[in-house]
mmCIF file of C-alpha atoms in Angstrom:
data_model
loop_
_atom_site.group_PDB
_atom_site.id
_atom_site.type_symbol
_atom_site.label_atom_id
_atom_site.label_comp_id
_atom_site.label_asym_id
_atom_site.label_seq_id
_atom_site.Cartn_x
_atom_site.Cartn_y
_atom_site.Cartn_z
ATOM 1 C CA MET M 1 -3.305 -20.100 -8.904
ATOM 2 C CA GLN M 2 -1.999 -19.287 -5.464
ATOM 3 C CA LEU M 3 0.008 -16.214 -4.556
ATOM 4 C CA VAL M 4 1.571 -14.964 -1.359
ATOM 5 C CA PHE M 5 0.856 -11.345 -0.480
ATOM 6 C CA ALA M 6 4.054 -10.369 1.327
ATOM 7 C CA THR M 7 2.610 -8.250 4.106
ATOM 8 C CA ASN M 8 2.107 -8.451 7.860
ATOM 9 C CA ASN M 9 -0.394 -5.590 7.670
ATOM 10 C CA LEU M 10 -3.812 -7.183 8.183
ATOM 11 C CA ASN M 11 -5.572 -4.013 6.964
ATOM 12 C CA LYS M 12 -3.747 -4.200 3.632
ATOM 13 C CA LEU M 13 -4.507 -7.915 3.385
ATOM 14 C CA LYS M 14 -8.216 -7.240 3.926
ATOM 15 C CA GLU M 15 -8.262 -4.490 1.298
ATOM 16 C CA VAL M 16 -6.527 -6.625 -1.302
ATOM 17 C CA GLN M 17 -8.465 -9.853 -0.615
ATOM 18 C CA VAL M 18 -11.762 -8.278 -1.702
ATOM 19 C CA LEU M 19 -10.189 -7.198 -5.001
ATOM 20 C CA MET M 20 -8.769 -10.584 -5.967
ATOM 21 C CA PRO M 21 -10.665 -12.873 -8.367
ATOM 22 C CA LYS M 22 -11.955 -16.125 -6.896
ATOM 23 C CA HIS M 23 -9.513 -18.304 -8.877
ATOM 24 C CA ILE M 24 -6.516 -16.716 -7.118
ATOM 25 C CA LYS M 25 -5.920 -18.047 -3.621
ATOM 26 C CA LEU M 26 -4.181 -15.420 -1.508
ATOM 27 C CA LEU M 27 -1.775 -16.584 1.189
ATOM 28 C CA SER M 28 -0.408 -14.355 3.935
ATOM 29 C CA LEU M 29 3.134 -14.452 5.331
ATOM 30 C CA LYS M 30 1.706 -16.234 8.375
ATOM 31 C CA ASP M 31 0.254 -18.922 6.068
ATOM 32 C CA ILE M 32 3.743 -19.761 4.753
ATOM 33 C CA GLY M 33 5.409 -19.639 8.166
ATOM 34 C CA CYS M 34 7.178 -16.331 7.645
ATOM 35 C CA PHE M 35 7.271 -14.462 10.934
ATOM 36 C CA GLU M 36 10.425 -12.395 10.498
ATOM 37 C CA ASP M 37 10.529 -8.774 9.390
ATOM 38 C CA VAL M 38 10.818 -8.761 5.617
ATOM 39 C CA PRO M 39 13.559 -6.268 4.663
ATOM 40 C CA GLU M 40 12.568 -2.927 3.154
ATOM 41 C CA THR M 41 15.749 -0.876 3.151
ATOM 42 C CA GLN M 42 15.536 0.763 -0.265
ATOM 43 C CA ASN M 43 15.230 4.522 -0.745
ATOM 44 C CA THR M 44 12.265 4.346 -3.134
ATOM 45 C CA ILE M 45 8.735 2.939 -2.842
ATOM 46 C CA GLU M 46 9.312 0.800 -5.935
ATOM 47 C CA GLY M 47 12.634 -0.459 -4.563
ATOM 48 C CA ASN M 48 11.020 -1.592 -1.299
ATOM 49 C CA ALA M 49 8.221 -3.453 -3.084
ATOM 50 C CA ILE M 50 10.718 -5.286 -5.311
ATOM 51 C CA GLN M 51 12.995 -6.079 -2.360
ATOM 52 C CA LYS M 52 10.152 -7.605 -0.323
ATOM 53 C CA ALA M 53 8.784 -9.731 -3.186
ATOM 54 C CA THR M 54 12.274 -10.939 -4.141
ATOM 55 C CA TYR M 55 13.056 -11.861 -0.534
ATOM 56 C CA ILE M 56 9.940 -14.044 -0.166
ATOM 57 C CA LYS M 57 10.569 -15.762 -3.520
ATOM 58 C CA GLN M 58 14.227 -16.468 -2.663
ATOM 59 C CA GLN M 59 13.712 -17.505 0.975
ATOM 60 C CA TYR M 60 10.410 -19.388 0.710
ATOM 61 C CA GLY M 61 10.069 -20.298 -2.972
ATOM 62 C CA TYR M 62 6.525 -18.998 -3.430
ATOM 63 C CA ASP M 63 5.234 -16.877 -6.284
ATOM 64 C CA CYS M 64 4.246 -13.682 -4.555
ATOM 65 C CA PHE M 65 3.654 -9.979 -4.671
ATOM 66 C CA ALA M 66 4.496 -7.188 -2.269
ATOM 67 C CA ASP M 67 3.430 -3.611 -2.116
ATOM 68 C CA ASP M 68 4.909 -0.462 -0.710
ATOM 69 C CA THR M 69 2.924 2.715 -0.280
ATOM 70 C CA GLY M 70 3.890 6.256 0.527
ATOM 71 C CA LEU M 71 2.114 9.544 1.048
ATOM 72 C CA GLU M 72 3.905 12.291 -0.905
ATOM 73 C CA VAL M 73 3.107 15.858 0.155
ATOM 74 C CA ASN M 74 3.988 18.638 -2.305
ATOM 75 C CA ALA M 75 4.893 21.277 0.290
ATOM 76 C CA LEU M 76 7.271 18.819 2.006
ATOM 77 C CA ASN M 77 9.140 17.926 -1.211
ATOM 78 C CA GLY M 78 7.463 14.530 -1.380
ATOM 79 C CA ALA M 79 7.845 13.612 2.307
ATOM 80 C CA PRO M 80 7.010 11.419 4.127
ATOM 81 C CA GLY M 81 7.230 9.294 0.944
ATOM 82 C CA VAL M 82 9.174 6.066 1.351
ATOM 83 C CA TYR M 83 9.381 6.768 5.115
ATOM 84 C CA SER M 84 5.594 7.062 5.562
ATOM 85 C CA ALA M 85 5.242 4.066 7.915
ATOM 86 C CA ARG M 86 8.028 5.268 10.224
ATOM 87 C CA TYR M 87 7.700 9.019 9.746
ATOM 88 C CA ALA M 88 7.463 9.712 13.482
ATOM 89 C CA GLY M 89 9.918 6.960 14.451
ATOM 90 C CA GLU M 90 10.703 3.266 14.283
ATOM 91 C CA GLN M 91 7.667 2.414 16.427
ATOM 92 C CA ARG M 92 5.606 2.769 13.198
ATOM 93 C CA ASN M 93 2.620 4.273 15.003
ATOM 94 C CA ALA M 94 -0.056 5.612 12.632
ATOM 95 C CA ASN M 95 -1.361 8.112 15.184
ATOM 96 C CA ASP M 96 2.129 9.528 15.778
ATOM 97 C CA ASN M 97 2.713 9.733 12.014
ATOM 98 C CA THR M 98 -0.504 11.620 11.282
ATOM 99 C CA ASN M 99 0.048 13.982 14.222
ATOM 100 C CA LYS M 100 3.567 14.775 13.016
ATOM 101 C CA LEU M 101 2.350 15.458 9.468
ATOM 102 C CA LEU M 102 -0.497 17.706 10.656
ATOM 103 C CA SER M 103 1.962 19.579 12.855
ATOM 104 C CA GLU M 104 4.414 20.109 9.972
ATOM 105 C CA LEU M 105 1.635 21.433 7.728
ATOM 106 C CA ASN M 106 0.178 23.615 10.478
ATOM 107 C CA THR M 107 1.012 26.943 8.795
ATOM 108 C CA ILE M 108 1.141 25.729 5.190
ATOM 109 C CA LYS M 109 -1.661 26.567 2.763
ATOM 110 C CA ASP M 110 -0.670 24.132 -0.027
ATOM 111 C CA ARG M 111 -1.910 20.818 1.344
ATOM 112 C CA LYS M 112 -1.912 18.889 -1.930
ATOM 113 C CA GLY M 113 -0.317 15.478 -2.128
ATOM 114 C CA GLN M 114 -0.751 11.958 -3.396
ATOM 115 C CA PHE M 115 -0.718 8.391 -2.222
ATOM 116 C CA LYS M 116 1.460 6.131 -4.335
ATOM 117 C CA THR M 117 1.401 2.336 -4.247
ATOM 118 C CA VAL M 118 3.807 0.116 -6.151
ATOM 119 C CA ILE M 119 3.139 -3.627 -6.332
ATOM 120 C CA ALA M 120 5.993 -5.926 -7.317
ATOM 121 C CA LEU M 121 5.022 -9.367 -8.599
ATOM 122 C CA GLN M 122 7.431 -12.314 -8.613
ATOM 123 C CA LEU M 123 5.872 -14.943 -10.867
ATOM 124 C CA ASN M 124 7.602 -17.723 -12.814
ATOM 125 C CA ASN M 125 10.986 -16.127 -12.038
ATOM 126 C CA GLU M 126 9.989 -12.831 -13.634
ATOM 127 C CA SER M 127 9.436 -9.529 -11.867
ATOM 128 C CA THR M 128 6.720 -7.054 -12.903
ATOM 129 C CA THR M 129 5.597 -3.854 -11.197
ATOM 130 C CA PHE M 130 2.258 -2.032 -11.129
ATOM 131 C CA MET M 131 1.653 1.503 -9.861
ATOM 132 C CA GLY M 132 -1.440 3.226 -8.504
ATOM 133 C CA ILE M 133 -1.696 6.913 -7.632
ATOM 134 C CA CYS M 134 -4.464 8.817 -5.873
ATOM 135 C CA LYS M 135 -4.161 12.601 -5.753
ATOM 136 C CA GLY M 136 -5.787 14.623 -3.013
ATOM 137 C CA GLU M 137 -5.109 16.885 -0.082
ATOM 138 C CA ILE M 138 -4.271 16.701 3.603
ATOM 139 C CA THR M 139 -7.157 17.816 5.814
ATOM 140 C CA LEU M 140 -6.726 20.210 8.747
ATOM 141 C CA THR M 141 -7.937 17.636 11.266
ATOM 142 C CA LYS M 142 -8.514 13.886 11.485
ATOM 143 C CA GLN M 143 -11.882 12.785 10.151
ATOM 144 C CA GLY M 144 -13.409 9.306 10.284
ATOM 145 C CA ASN M 145 -12.455 6.053 11.962
ATOM 146 C CA LYS M 146 -12.364 3.570 9.084
ATOM 147 C CA GLY M 147 -9.215 2.620 7.189
ATOM 148 C CA PHE M 148 -5.727 2.885 8.622
ATOM 149 C CA GLY M 149 -2.508 4.902 8.447
ATOM 150 C CA TYR M 150 -2.985 8.373 7.030
ATOM 151 C CA ASP M 151 -6.582 7.679 5.901
ATOM 152 C CA PRO M 152 -8.176 10.071 8.464
ATOM 153 C CA ILE M 153 -6.276 13.066 7.039
ATOM 154 C CA PHE M 154 -6.349 12.324 3.302
ATOM 155 C CA LYS M 155 -9.219 13.553 1.142
ATOM 156 C CA PRO M 156 -9.035 12.318 -2.474
ATOM 157 C CA GLU M 157 -9.554 14.789 -5.321
ATOM 158 C CA GLY M 158 -13.228 15.349 -6.094
ATOM 159 C CA GLU M 159 -14.398 13.782 -2.815
ATOM 160 C CA LYS M 160 -16.030 15.457 0.185
ATOM 161 C CA VAL M 161 -14.761 12.949 2.754
ATOM 162 C CA THR M 162 -11.479 11.335 3.796
ATOM 163 C CA PHE M 163 -10.516 7.712 3.127
ATOM 164 C CA ALA M 164 -11.313 7.031 6.812
ATOM 165 C CA GLU M 165 -14.936 8.082 6.249
ATOM 166 C CA MET M 166 -15.438 5.897 3.162
ATOM 167 C CA ASP M 167 -16.837 2.431 2.698
ATOM 168 C CA LEU M 168 -14.016 0.028 1.760
ATOM 169 C CA ARG M 169 -15.552 -0.624 -1.673
ATOM 170 C CA VAL M 170 -15.544 3.105 -2.467
ATOM 171 C CA LYS M 171 -11.983 3.502 -1.222
ATOM 172 C CA ASN M 172 -10.834 0.533 -3.314
ATOM 173 C CA SER M 173 -12.515 1.927 -6.442
ATOM 174 C CA ILE M 174 -10.695 5.287 -6.315
ATOM 175 C CA GLY M 175 -7.675 4.597 -4.106
ATOM 176 C CA HIS M 176 -4.015 4.064 -4.922
ATOM 177 C CA ARG M 177 -3.846 0.452 -3.720
ATOM 178 C CA GLY M 178 -7.075 -0.437 -5.530
ATOM 179 C CA LYS M 179 -5.692 0.991 -8.781
ATOM 180 C CA ALA M 180 -2.411 -0.917 -8.456
ATOM 181 C CA VAL M 181 -4.197 -4.170 -7.555
ATOM 182 C CA SER M 182 -6.556 -3.701 -10.503
ATOM 183 C CA LYS M 183 -3.533 -3.560 -12.846
ATOM 184 C CA LEU M 184 -2.084 -6.655 -11.147
ATOM 185 C CA VAL M 185 -5.374 -8.565 -11.553
ATOM 186 C CA THR M 186 -5.669 -7.540 -15.222
ATOM 187 C CA PHE M 187 -2.142 -8.864 -15.775
ATOM 188 C CA LEU M 188 -2.836 -12.151 -13.960
ATOM 189 C CA ASN M 189 -6.075 -12.634 -15.915
ATOM 190 C CA SER M 190 -4.186 -12.117 -19.173
ATOM 191 C CA LEU M 191 -1.954 -15.107 -18.518
ATOM 192 C CA ASN M 192 -2.873 -18.297 -20.360
ATOM 193 C CA LYS M 193 -2.719 -20.315 -17.172
ATOM 194 C CA ILE M 194 -6.203 -19.341 -16.091
ATOM 195 C CA PRO M 195 -8.476 -22.407 -16.279
#
């Protein structure tokens, strides 16, 4: 089986590739000649994931999946949420985004939040979604240099370190994207088309 992962984010691609079973060949957007910005104009994380997967299926004809992820902070009524990637502006700069979030939480004691990933799968003209959630809290300062995005300021529940201080295998085992991909893989393995 071959599937397109509808992302231009090489960090996401790397995270997901290690979670995929060997019998599933993962193609990137580059592999299928897609170099345009895939639209994500919905106002929910789930809506964006579905929109991206549907776009690739309709425009390129490949079975595919897309994900959208947001960091939802309790004290900010769920922000940055669906706007996580462009929280500090359309330049989509992770450093700017984390600095803005730390600044907004500067005087706030409740630093609890969660990462939410929704994966939308377009397979055999059917759409299915899978969700992964990782609860935790926003740290006071950036810690670690692994990972990407908000990883340096997010410490998962029950952990002593941020995502940016963790080995990728550990992050995948407890993280939001890892949980969503695990559900996707379980679903794909349940199909009778596996040789």
